[in-house]
Coordinates of C-alpha atoms in Angstrom, one line a residue:
Chain K
X86 CA 34.1 105.7 157.6
X87 CA 37.3 103.7 158.2
X88 CA 35.6 101.7 161.0
X89 CA 32.5 100.9 158.9
X90 CA 34.4 99.5 156.0
X91 CA 36.8 97.5 158.1
X92 CA 34.1 96.2 160.3
X93 CA 32.2 95.1 157.2
X94 CA 35.2 93.4 155.8
X95 CA 35.8 91.6 159.1
X96 CA 32.1 90.6 159.5
X97 CA 31.7 89.3 155.9
X98 CA 34.7 87.2 155.1
X99 CA 33.4 84.8 152.5
X100 CA 31.2 87.3 150.7
X101 CA 30.1 85.8 147.4
X102 CA 28.2 88.8 145.9
X103 CA 28.3 92.5 146.6
X104 CA 26.1 95.2 145.0
X105 CA 25.8 98.9 144.9
X106 CA 22.9 101.1 143.9
X107 CA 24.8 104.4 143.5
X108 CA 26.7 106.9 145.6
X109 CA 25.1 110.1 144.3
X110 CA 24.0 113.0 146.5
X111 CA 22.2 110.9 149.1
X112 CA 21.5 112.6 152.5
X113 CA 19.4 111.5 155.4
X114 CA 17.3 114.6 155.1
X115 CA 16.3 113.8 151.6
X116 CA 15.0 110.4 152.5
X117 CA 11.9 109.5 154.4
X118 CA 11.9 106.3 156.5
X119 CA 9.4 104.8 154.0
X120 CA 11.8 105.6 151.1
X121 CA 14.7 104.2 152.9
X122 CA 12.8 101.0 153.5
X123 CA 11.9 100.7 149.8
X124 CA 15.6 101.2 148.7
X125 CA 16.8 98.6 151.2
X126 CA 14.2 96.1 149.9
X127 CA 15.4 96.8 146.3
X128 CA 18.9 96.0 147.4
X129 CA 17.8 92.8 149.1
X130 CA 15.9 91.7 146.0
X131 CA 19.0 92.2 143.9
X132 CA 21.2 90.3 146.3
X133 CA 18.7 87.5 146.3
X134 CA 18.5 87.4 142.5
X135 CA 22.3 87.1 142.2
X136 CA 22.6 84.7 145.1
X137 CA 20.0 82.4 143.6
X138 CA 22.2 82.0 140.5
X139 CA 25.2 81.1 142.6
X140 CA 23.2 78.6 144.7
X141 CA 22.2 76.8 141.5
X142 CA 25.8 76.4 140.5
X143 CA 25.8 79.5 138.2
X144 CA 28.9 81.5 137.5
X145 CA 29.9 84.8 138.9
X146 CA 28.9 86.3 135.5
X147 CA 25.4 84.9 135.9
X148 CA 25.2 86.3 139.4
X149 CA 26.4 89.9 138.6
X150 CA 24.1 90.0 135.5
X151 CA 21.1 88.8 137.5
X152 CA 21.8 91.2 140.4
X153 CA 22.3 94.2 138.0
X154 CA 19.1 93.2 136.0
X155 CA 17.2 93.3 139.2
X156 CA 18.5 96.8 140.0
X157 CA 17.9 97.9 136.3
X158 CA 14.3 96.7 136.6
X159 CA 13.8 98.5 140.0
X160 CA 12.4 102.1 139.4
X161 CA 14.4 103.4 142.5
X162 CA 17.9 103.3 141.0
X163 CA 19.5 105.1 138.2
X164 CA 19.8 102.4 135.6
X165 CA 17.4 101.3 132.9
X166 CA 13.8 101.6 134.3
X167 CA 14.0 104.6 136.6
X168 CA 17.1 106.2 135.0
X169 CA 17.6 109.9 135.1
X170 CA 16.6 112.0 132.1
X171 CA 19.2 113.9 130.0
X172 CA 19.1 117.5 128.9
X173 CA 16.9 116.6 126.0
X174 CA 14.4 114.8 128.2
X175 CA 15.6 111.4 126.9
X176 CA 17.4 108.5 128.6
X177 CA 20.8 107.3 127.5
X178 CA 22.0 104.1 129.1
X179 CA 25.4 102.6 129.5
X180 CA 26.6 99.2 130.9
X181 CA 29.6 96.9 131.1
X182 CA 30.5 93.5 132.3
X183 CA 33.8 91.7 132.7
X184 CA 34.8 88.1 133.3
X185 CA 37.8 87.8 135.7
X186 CA 38.7 84.3 134.5
X187 CA 39.3 85.2 130.8
X188 CA 39.5 89.0 130.9
X189 CA 36.7 89.0 128.4
X190 CA 34.6 92.1 128.5
X191 CA 31.6 93.8 126.9
X192 CA 30.0 97.2 127.1
X193 CA 27.3 99.3 125.5
X194 CA 26.9 103.1 125.7
X195 CA 24.3 105.6 124.7
X196 CA 21.5 103.1 124.1
X197 CA 17.9 104.0 124.4
X198 CA 15.8 100.9 123.6
X199 CA 17.5 97.9 125.2
X200 CA 15.5 96.8 128.2
X201 CA 18.4 95.4 130.1
X202 CA 21.7 97.1 129.1
X203 CA 23.8 94.7 131.3
X204 CA 22.5 91.8 129.2
X205 CA 23.5 93.6 126.0
X206 CA 27.0 94.1 127.5
X207 CA 27.1 90.4 128.1
X208 CA 26.0 89.6 124.6
X209 CA 28.6 92.0 123.2
X210 CA 31.2 90.0 125.2
X211 CA 30.0 86.5 124.3
X212 CA 28.4 86.9 120.9
X213 CA 30.4 89.6 119.1
X214 CA 34.1 90.1 118.3
X215 CA 34.0 93.4 120.0
X216 CA 34.1 94.9 123.5
X217 CA 32.3 98.2 123.1
X218 CA 29.3 99.1 121.0
X219 CA 27.6 102.5 121.1
X220 CA 24.4 104.1 120.0
X221 CA 22.2 102.8 117.2
X222 CA 24.7 100.1 116.3
X223 CA 24.6 98.7 119.8
X224 CA 20.8 98.7 119.6
X225 CA 20.8 97.0 116.2
X226 CA 23.1 94.3 117.6
X227 CA 21.0 93.7 120.7
X228 CA 17.9 93.3 118.5
X229 CA 19.8 91.0 116.1
X230 CA 20.8 88.6 119.0
X231 CA 17.3 88.6 120.3
X232 CA 17.4 90.8 123.4
X233 CA 14.3 92.6 124.6
X234 CA 13.8 95.9 122.8
X235 CA 11.4 98.4 124.4
X236 CA 9.9 101.8 123.7
X237 CA 12.1 104.4 125.3
X238 CA 9.1 105.5 127.4
X239 CA 9.4 102.2 129.3
X240 CA 12.5 103.6 131.2
X241 CA 10.8 106.9 132.2
X242 CA 9.3 106.9 135.7
X243 CA 6.9 109.6 137.0
X244 CA 9.5 110.6 139.7
X245 CA 12.3 111.1 137.1
X246 CA 10.0 113.0 134.7
X247 CA 9.0 115.3 137.6
X248 CA 12.6 116.0 138.5
X249 CA 13.4 116.8 134.9
X250 CA 10.5 119.3 134.6
X251 CA 11.5 120.9 137.9
X252 CA 15.1 121.2 136.6
X253 CA 13.9 122.9 133.4
X254 CA 11.9 125.3 135.4
X255 CA 14.9 126.0 137.7
X256 CA 17.1 126.5 134.6
X257 CA 14.7 129.0 133.1
X258 CA 14.6 131.0 136.3
X259 CA 18.3 131.0 137.3
X260 CA 19.9 130.5 133.9
X261 CA 21.9 127.8 135.5
X262 CA 21.6 124.2 134.9
X263 CA 21.0 122.2 138.1
X264 CA 24.0 120.2 139.0
X265 CA 23.9 116.6 137.7
X266 CA 23.1 114.0 140.3
X267 CA 24.9 110.8 139.8
X268 CA 23.9 107.2 140.3
X269 CA 24.8 103.8 139.0
X270 CA 24.2 100.2 139.9
X271 CA 26.7 97.4 140.0
X272 CA 27.7 94.0 141.2
X273 CA 30.8 92.0 141.9
X274 CA 30.8 88.3 142.6
X275 CA 33.0 85.2 143.1
X276 CA 31.7 81.7 142.3
X277 CA 32.4 78.2 143.5
X278 CA 35.2 78.0 140.9
X279 CA 36.9 81.0 142.3
X280 CA 36.1 83.1 139.3
X281 CA 35.3 86.8 139.8
X282 CA 33.1 89.0 137.7
X283 CA 31.9 92.6 137.7
X284 CA 29.0 94.5 136.1
X285 CA 27.8 98.1 136.1
X286 CA 24.8 99.8 134.6
X287 CA 23.7 103.5 134.6
X288 CA 21.5 106.2 133.2
X289 CA 24.5 108.5 133.7
X290 CA 24.4 112.0 135.0
X291 CA 21.1 113.8 135.4
X292 CA 20.5 116.5 132.8
X293 CA 23.7 115.5 130.9
X294 CA 24.3 116.9 127.4
X295 CA 26.3 116.2 124.2
X296 CA 26.2 112.5 124.4
X297 CA 28.2 112.4 127.6
X298 CA 29.4 108.9 128.6
X299 CA 30.7 108.3 132.1
X300 CA 32.9 105.6 133.6
X301 CA 30.4 102.8 133.8
X302 CA 30.9 101.3 130.3
X303 CA 34.6 102.2 130.2
X304 CA 36.5 98.9 131.0
X305 CA 39.2 99.8 133.5
X306 CA 37.4 102.9 134.8
X307 CA 34.0 101.9 136.1
X308 CA 34.2 98.2 135.6
X309 CA 37.1 95.7 135.7
X310 CA 37.7 92.0 136.8
X311 CA 40.6 89.7 137.0
X312 CA 40.9 86.5 139.0
X313 CA 44.5 87.4 139.7
X314 CA 43.4 90.5 141.7
X315 CA 39.8 91.5 142.1
X316 CA 36.5 92.5 140.5
X317 CA 35.4 96.1 140.8
X318 CA 32.3 98.1 140.0
X319 CA 32.3 101.9 140.6
X320 CA 29.8 104.7 141.2
X321 CA 30.2 108.4 141.5
X322 CA 31.3 111.4 139.5
X323 CA 32.3 109.4 136.4
X324 CA 34.8 111.9 134.9
X325 CA 37.1 111.5 137.9
X326 CA 36.8 107.8 137.7
X327 CA 37.8 107.8 134.1
X328 CA 40.8 110.1 134.6
X329 CA 42.1 107.9 137.5
X330 CA 41.2 104.6 135.7
X331 CA 39.8 103.6 139.1
X332 CA 38.8 100.0 138.7
X333 CA 42.1 99.0 137.0
X334 CA 44.0 101.2 139.5
X335 CA 42.6 99.1 142.4
X336 CA 43.7 96.0 140.6
X337 CA 47.1 97.3 139.7
X338 CA 47.8 98.3 143.3
X339 CA 47.1 94.7 144.3
X340 CA 49.0 93.1 141.4
X341 CA 52.1 95.4 141.3
X342 CA 52.3 97.0 144.7
X343 CA 51.2 94.0 146.8
X344 CA 48.5 95.9 148.6
X345 CA 45.5 94.0 150.0
X346 CA 42.0 94.5 148.5
X347 CA 41.1 96.8 151.4
X348 CA 44.3 98.9 151.2
X349 CA 44.0 99.2 147.4
X350 CA 40.4 100.1 147.2
X351 CA 40.5 102.6 150.1
X352 CA 43.7 104.2 148.8
X353 CA 42.0 104.9 145.4
X354 CA 38.7 106.2 146.9
X355 CA 40.2 108.3 149.8
X356 CA 43.7 109.2 148.7
X357 CA 43.3 109.6 145.0
X358 CA 39.7 110.4 144.2
X359 CA 38.9 112.6 147.2
X360 CA 41.8 115.1 146.8
X361 CA 40.7 115.6 143.2
X362 CA 37.1 116.2 144.2
X363 CA 36.0 112.8 142.8
X364 CA 33.0 111.9 144.8
X365 CA 31.8 108.3 144.9
X366 CA 32.7 104.8 145.8
X367 CA 33.2 101.3 144.6
X368 CA 32.6 97.7 145.5
X369 CA 35.4 95.1 145.1
X370 CA 35.7 91.4 145.7
X371 CA 38.5 88.9 145.3
X372 CA 38.7 85.2 144.5
X373 CA 38.8 84.4 148.2
X374 CA 35.6 86.3 149.0
X375 CA 37.3 89.3 150.6
X376 CA 35.1 92.3 150.0
X377 CA 35.5 96.1 150.3
X378 CA 33.0 98.9 149.8
X379 CA 34.7 102.2 150.4
X380 CA 33.0 105.5 149.5
X381 CA 33.9 109.2 150.2
X382 CA 30.3 110.5 149.7
X383 CA 27.7 110.8 152.4
X384 CA 26.0 107.6 151.4
X385 CA 26.2 104.7 149.0
X386 CA 23.5 102.1 148.5
X387 CA 25.2 98.9 149.0
X388 CA 24.9 95.3 150.2
X389 CA 26.5 91.9 150.2
X390 CA 25.7 88.3 150.8
X391 CA 27.8 85.5 152.1
X392 CA 28.0 81.9 151.1
X393 CA 25.6 81.0 153.9
X394 CA 23.0 83.5 152.7
X395 CA 23.6 86.0 155.4
X396 CA 23.1 89.4 153.9
X397 CA 23.8 93.0 154.8
X398 CA 22.4 96.2 153.2
X399 CA 23.1 99.9 154.1
X400 CA 22.8 103.4 152.7
X401 CA 24.7 105.8 155.0
X402 CA 28.0 105.5 156.8
Chain W
X173 CA 62.7 93.2 117.7
X174 CA 64.4 93.5 121.1
X175 CA 67.5 94.9 119.5
X176 CA 65.6 97.5 117.5
X177 CA 63.6 98.8 120.5
X178 CA 66.7 99.0 122.7
X179 CA 68.9 100.5 120.1
X180 CA 66.2 103.1 119.4
X181 CA 66.0 104.0 123.1
X182 CA 69.7 104.3 123.4
X183 CA 70.1 106.4 120.3
X184 CA 67.2 108.8 121.1
X185 CA 67.6 109.8 124.8
X186 CA 66.0 113.1 125.0
X187 CA 63.2 112.4 122.6
X188 CA 60.6 115.2 122.9
X189 CA 57.9 113.8 120.5
X190 CA 57.1 110.4 119.3
X191 CA 54.4 109.4 116.9
X192 CA 52.8 106.3 115.3
X193 CA 50.7 105.8 112.2
X194 CA 49.3 102.4 113.1
X195 CA 50.4 98.8 113.5
X196 CA 47.9 97.0 111.3
X197 CA 48.7 94.3 108.8
X198 CA 51.7 95.9 107.2
X199 CA 54.0 93.7 105.2
X200 CA 56.9 94.6 102.9
X201 CA 55.2 92.7 100.1
X202 CA 52.2 94.9 100.2
X203 CA 54.2 98.1 100.0
X204 CA 56.0 99.5 97.0
X205 CA 59.1 101.6 97.5
X206 CA 57.1 104.6 96.3
X207 CA 54.4 104.0 98.9
X208 CA 56.9 103.5 101.6
X209 CA 58.5 106.8 100.7
X210 CA 55.1 108.6 100.9
X211 CA 54.4 107.1 104.3
X212 CA 57.7 108.1 105.7
X213 CA 57.2 111.6 104.4
X214 CA 53.8 111.7 106.2
X215 CA 55.5 110.7 109.4
X216 CA 58.2 113.3 109.0
X217 CA 55.5 116.0 108.3
X218 CA 53.7 115.0 111.6
X219 CA 56.9 115.1 113.6
X220 CA 57.8 118.5 112.2
X221 CA 54.3 119.8 113.0
X222 CA 54.5 118.8 116.6
X223 CA 58.2 119.8 116.9
X224 CA 57.4 123.3 115.6
X225 CA 54.9 123.8 118.5
X226 CA 57.5 122.7 121.1
X227 CA 60.2 124.9 119.6
X228 CA 57.9 127.9 119.9
X229 CA 57.4 127.2 123.6
X230 CA 54.2 125.3 123.2
X231 CA 53.1 122.6 125.6
X232 CA 53.2 118.9 125.1
X233 CA 49.4 119.0 124.6
X234 CA 50.0 121.5 121.7
X235 CA 52.6 119.2 120.2
X236 CA 50.6 116.0 120.3
X237 CA 47.5 117.7 119.0
X238 CA 49.5 119.2 116.1
X239 CA 51.2 116.0 115.2
X240 CA 47.9 114.0 115.3
X241 CA 46.1 116.7 113.3
X242 CA 48.8 116.3 110.6
X243 CA 48.3 112.5 110.5
X244 CA 44.5 113.0 110.5
X245 CA 44.8 115.3 107.5
X246 CA 47.1 112.9 105.7
X247 CA 45.2 110.5 103.4
X248 CA 47.6 107.6 104.0
X249 CA 46.7 106.9 107.6
X250 CA 43.6 105.5 109.3
X251 CA 42.3 108.6 111.0
X252 CA 40.0 111.4 109.8
X253 CA 40.8 112.0 106.1
X254 CA 41.8 108.6 104.7
X255 CA 40.0 106.6 107.4
X256 CA 38.7 103.1 106.7
X257 CA 35.0 102.6 105.9
X258 CA 32.7 100.6 108.2
X259 CA 30.3 97.9 107.1
X260 CA 27.7 100.5 106.1
X261 CA 30.2 102.3 103.9
X262 CA 30.4 105.1 106.4
X263 CA 33.3 106.4 108.5
X264 CA 33.1 106.5 112.3
X265 CA 35.9 108.4 114.0
X266 CA 37.3 108.1 117.6
X267 CA 39.9 110.2 119.3
X268 CA 41.3 111.0 122.8
X269 CA 43.8 113.3 124.4
X270 CA 45.3 113.4 128.0
X271 CA 47.3 115.9 129.9
X272 CA 49.9 114.2 132.2
X273 CA 50.3 117.3 134.4
X274 CA 46.6 117.4 135.5
X275 CA 45.3 114.0 134.5
X276 CA 42.7 116.0 132.5
X277 CA 41.4 114.0 129.5
X278 CA 38.9 114.3 126.7
X279 CA 37.6 111.9 124.1
X280 CA 35.0 111.6 121.3
X281 CA 33.7 108.4 119.7
X282 CA 31.6 107.5 116.8
X283 CA 31.7 110.9 115.2
X284 CA 31.2 111.5 111.4
X285 CA 31.4 115.2 110.7
X286 CA 34.3 116.7 112.9
X287 CA 37.2 117.5 110.6
X288 CA 39.8 116.9 113.3
X289 CA 38.6 114.5 116.0
X290 CA 41.7 115.1 118.2
X291 CA 40.9 118.7 118.5
X292 CA 37.3 117.8 119.5
X293 CA 38.8 115.6 122.2
X294 CA 40.9 118.5 123.4
X295 CA 37.8 120.8 123.4
X296 CA 35.9 118.2 125.5
X297 CA 38.8 118.2 127.9
X298 CA 39.2 122.0 128.1
X299 CA 35.7 123.3 127.4
X300 CA 33.3 120.9 128.9
X301 CA 32.7 119.3 132.3
X302 CA 33.0 115.9 130.7
X303 CA 35.7 113.4 129.5
X304 CA 33.9 111.4 126.8
X305 CA 31.2 112.5 124.3
X306 CA 29.8 110.1 121.7
X307 CA 27.8 110.3 118.4
X308 CA 25.5 113.2 117.5
X309 CA 26.0 114.8 120.9
X310 CA 29.7 115.0 120.4
X311 CA 29.2 116.5 116.9
X312 CA 26.8 119.1 118.3
X313 CA 29.3 120.0 121.0
X314 CA 32.1 120.4 118.5
X315 CA 29.9 122.6 116.3
X316 CA 28.9 124.7 119.3
X317 CA 32.5 125.4 120.3
X318 CA 33.4 126.4 116.8
X319 CA 35.3 123.4 115.5
X320 CA 35.4 122.8 111.8
X321 CA 32.4 120.6 110.7
X322 CA 32.6 118.9 107.3
X323 CA 30.5 116.7 105.0
X324 CA 31.3 113.0 105.8
X325 CA 32.4 112.6 102.2
X326 CA 35.5 114.7 103.1
X327 CA 37.0 111.8 105.0
X328 CA 36.5 109.2 102.2
X329 CA 39.6 108.7 99.9
X330 CA 39.4 106.9 96.6
X331 CA 41.8 104.2 97.9
X332 CA 39.5 103.4 100.9
X333 CA 36.4 103.5 98.8
X334 CA 38.0 101.0 96.5
X335 CA 38.9 98.7 99.4
X336 CA 35.4 98.8 100.6
X337 CA 33.9 97.9 97.3
X338 CA 36.4 95.0 96.9
X339 CA 35.4 93.8 100.4
X340 CA 31.7 93.9 99.6
X341 CA 32.5 91.8 96.4
X342 CA 34.6 89.4 98.4
X343 CA 31.9 89.1 101.0
X344 CA 29.3 88.3 98.4
X345 CA 31.4 85.6 96.9
X346 CA 32.8 83.9 100.0
X347 CA 29.9 84.8 102.4
X348 CA 32.7 85.8 104.7
X349 CA 33.4 89.3 105.8
X350 CA 37.1 90.3 105.1
X351 CA 39.0 90.5 108.3
X352 CA 39.2 94.0 109.7
X353 CA 42.5 95.8 109.2
X354 CA 43.5 98.0 112.0
X355 CA 45.2 101.4 112.0
X356 CA 45.4 104.3 114.3
X357 CA 47.6 107.4 114.7
X358 CA 48.9 108.8 117.9
X359 CA 51.5 111.0 119.5
X360 CA 53.2 111.4 122.9
X361 CA 55.4 114.3 123.9
X362 CA 57.2 116.0 126.7
X363 CA 57.7 119.7 126.9
X364 CA 60.2 122.1 128.4
X365 CA 58.2 122.1 131.7
X366 CA 58.6 118.3 131.9
X367 CA 54.8 117.8 131.2
X368 CA 53.9 114.8 129.2
X369 CA 50.8 114.3 127.0
X370 CA 49.3 111.7 124.7
X371 CA 46.8 111.7 121.9
X372 CA 45.3 109.1 119.6
X373 CA 42.9 109.2 116.7
X374 CA 41.4 106.5 114.5
X375 CA 38.8 105.4 112.0
X376 CA 38.7 102.1 113.8
X377 CA 38.5 98.7 112.3
X378 CA 37.9 98.3 108.6
X379 CA 34.4 97.0 107.8
X380 CA 33.4 97.2 111.5
X381 CA 29.7 96.9 112.5
X382 CA 27.3 97.7 115.3
X383 CA 28.8 101.0 116.3
X384 CA 32.0 99.3 117.5
X385 CA 34.4 101.5 119.4
X386 CA 38.0 100.4 120.0
X387 CA 40.6 101.3 122.5
X388 CA 41.7 104.7 121.0
X389 CA 39.1 106.9 122.8
X390 CA 39.1 104.8 126.0
X391 CA 41.2 106.6 128.5
X392 CA 43.5 104.0 130.2
X393 CA 43.3 101.6 127.2
X394 CA 44.5 103.4 124.0
X395 CA 45.5 106.7 125.6
X396 CA 46.9 107.7 129.0
X397 CA 49.3 110.3 130.4
X398 CA 50.7 111.1 133.8
X399 CA 53.8 113.1 134.6
X400 CA 54.5 110.7 137.4
X401 CA 55.0 107.8 135.0
X402 CA 54.6 108.3 131.2
X403 CA 52.4 109.2 128.3
X404 CA 51.2 106.3 126.1
X405 CA 49.3 106.0 122.7
X406 CA 48.4 102.6 121.4
X407 CA 47.6 101.0 118.1
X408 CA 46.5 97.5 117.2
X409 CA 43.6 95.1 117.7
X410 CA 41.6 97.4 120.1
X411 CA 39.6 94.8 121.8
X412 CA 42.7 93.3 123.4
X413 CA 44.0 96.7 124.3
X414 CA 40.8 97.5 126.2
X415 CA 40.7 94.1 128.0
X416 CA 44.3 94.6 129.2
X417 CA 43.8 98.4 129.9
X418 CA 47.1 98.7 128.1
X419 CA 48.1 102.3 128.5
X420 CA 47.3 102.4 132.2
X421 CA 48.9 99.0 132.6
X422 CA 52.2 100.4 131.3
X423 CA 51.9 103.3 133.7
X424 CA 51.0 101.1 136.7
X425 CA 54.0 98.9 136.1
X426 CA 56.2 101.9 136.4
X427 CA 54.4 103.4 139.3
X428 CA 53.7 100.4 141.5
X429 CA 56.3 97.8 140.3
X430 CA 59.2 100.2 139.8
X431 CA 59.8 99.0 136.2
X432 CA 61.5 101.3 133.7
X433 CA 59.6 102.7 130.8
X434 CA 61.2 100.2 128.5
X435 CA 60.5 97.2 130.8
X436 CA 56.9 98.2 131.4
X437 CA 56.0 98.9 127.7
X438 CA 57.8 95.8 126.4
X439 CA 56.2 93.5 129.1
X440 CA 52.7 94.7 128.2
X441 CA 53.2 94.4 124.4
X442 CA 55.2 91.1 124.4
X443 CA 54.3 89.3 127.6
X444 CA 50.6 90.3 128.0
X445 CA 49.2 91.2 124.6
X446 CA 51.0 88.7 122.4
X447 CA 50.0 85.5 124.3
X448 CA 46.4 86.6 124.1
X449 CA 46.7 87.2 120.4
X450 CA 46.6 91.0 120.8
X451 CA 48.5 92.3 117.8
X452 CA 49.8 95.8 117.8
X453 CA 52.1 98.2 119.6
X454 CA 52.4 101.5 121.4
X455 CA 54.6 104.5 121.8
X456 CA 55.5 105.8 125.3
X457 CA 57.5 108.7 126.6
X458 CA 58.4 109.9 130.1
X459 CA 59.1 113.3 131.6
X460 CA 62.9 112.7 131.1
X461 CA 62.5 112.1 127.4
X462 CA 62.9 108.4 127.6
X463 CA 61.0 106.8 124.8
X464 CA 59.9 103.3 123.9
X465 CA 58.0 102.0 120.8
X466 CA 57.5 98.3 121.2
X467 CA 55.3 96.3 118.8
X468 CA 54.5 92.6 118.2
X469 CA 53.2 93.0 114.6
X470 CA 55.3 92.9 111.5
X471 CA 55.5 96.6 111.2
X472 CA 54.4 99.8 112.9
X473 CA 54.6 103.3 111.3
X474 CA 56.6 105.2 113.9
X475 CA 58.9 108.1 114.4
X476 CA 60.5 110.3 117.0
X477 CA 62.3 113.6 117.2
X478 CA 64.8 114.8 119.8
X479 CA 65.3 118.2 121.3
X480 CA 68.0 119.0 118.7
X481 CA 65.6 118.3 115.9
X482 CA 67.2 115.0 114.9
X483 CA 64.4 112.7 113.8
X484 CA 63.9 109.0 113.0
X485 CA 61.1 107.3 111.1
X486 CA 60.5 103.6 110.4
X487 CA 57.9 101.1 109.3
X488 CA 59.3 97.6 109.7
X489 CA 61.4 96.0 112.4

């Protein structure tokens, strides 16, 4: 794993945008070559969507929002369309965005009708006095500012519906609830002005109950950005990411301990999360275009694109 | 302000429990001597409730939960009974708790029927696989684990109802929504084992809309605890506290920059929050019983109690 991350960082100095599509329980055995191809195409599409913004002079905020919207719209990843179903057979979505130049941030949690939660998070940041809105109130706000509201059925794919039905069946037989699979999408970027930004969006944990919210919409945990240090978007077992305040932890190691982006991000993923049992990973970028994508799970959907347009996508180590 | 904080820290080496009752817009002019006396009595009662737990060999978690429950039940502070009303005339409550020994944490947000939200946060921490539950799901969980569920009217005091009606009137006349007053309650403690804990509870911002959630239930922002560094509970303009990840920021300065508790807590409150316009304060304690209570507002309801039972309460500088 060490080699991969370091090689990546060496090969891609000058990364302008990095994305992830989750670091849940992905194994080679679960994935056919055809599926792998589709996922890689989904990652390429998201990279291109974000890169197009940057090429037209857009900000890093524009780029991360566009990349995450692309992943939200793609049925293969656990965010918006294609999100996992909760215990009640419904979909609860969370998202956050943060601007490294101003430390402005926005987040929504437990929303069910906003087509692109990441855009709602951006609207909270730019068009409200608040940082975090939840539930019906967040949906009312999104509608009031003109965001696209959809029927909750829009988010449900046939594949996720099938998984849910199978889980119900399994639960009836074994009296045990199938373990929640995780998944999240996210992006970090740096623009021509040297401003960094981060965004994350998720359907949360499969079969979750009780209005559970993970790390994605929690500023400092799943999402954080500061020009002074870095922009971070996380994916994995959210409870551990909240308890270790992962994204801000990476930033703090750079700011206060003088670690490099690579040192800080790897220390949190391998030396802090892993010993606690916190499976997952993160993507991080700094104002100079240094990039790191450490993960302690078997795989993490990920990719990055450099200023010249050269891109890289991968799933496994 | 410098003098007060430093004097306090010198006088109260060996603090075992510190509390706050908010750092909203408190001015001497607004408060009659009789009101001041009542508030100080409320703080004393909360200190005694937490101290009683510690004296009986209870943990720091027991102490912060008991102190915060006392403040939640007191009609004078903005948490549970006595909380401020939101824009719809309802009350939305948030709370969090964190155990510095294990980094376990629990939080609830946007709940309307749980009598003591801090106890719900503790139940989330100890009796669920999750850290954060919101809305109806959180209420269902609290009911399922046997916590006291009440009619939402229980939380509404005559004083807060009157403020809400006056605000509506003012809004109709001036077409402007009265500025949201803040307030929060919280506690930090260290026990005989040297374990620290933090808890925070709030009704959020007066007249808030759109399901707004502040920093209180956001682990890392309004609440954080680690034996290695300190336990922190914040109060103030929550949006700024989220953006600066205040509680974890104090901890990170101690852990990575080698600052003292006093240096770290004052730097965040005076050098980071204040320049951004982030009004408020925090209470912090470490495993040795060092305590700091910096604030950049005109007042902060606060108090602490030492191992011998000597206590101190104050409102203004």
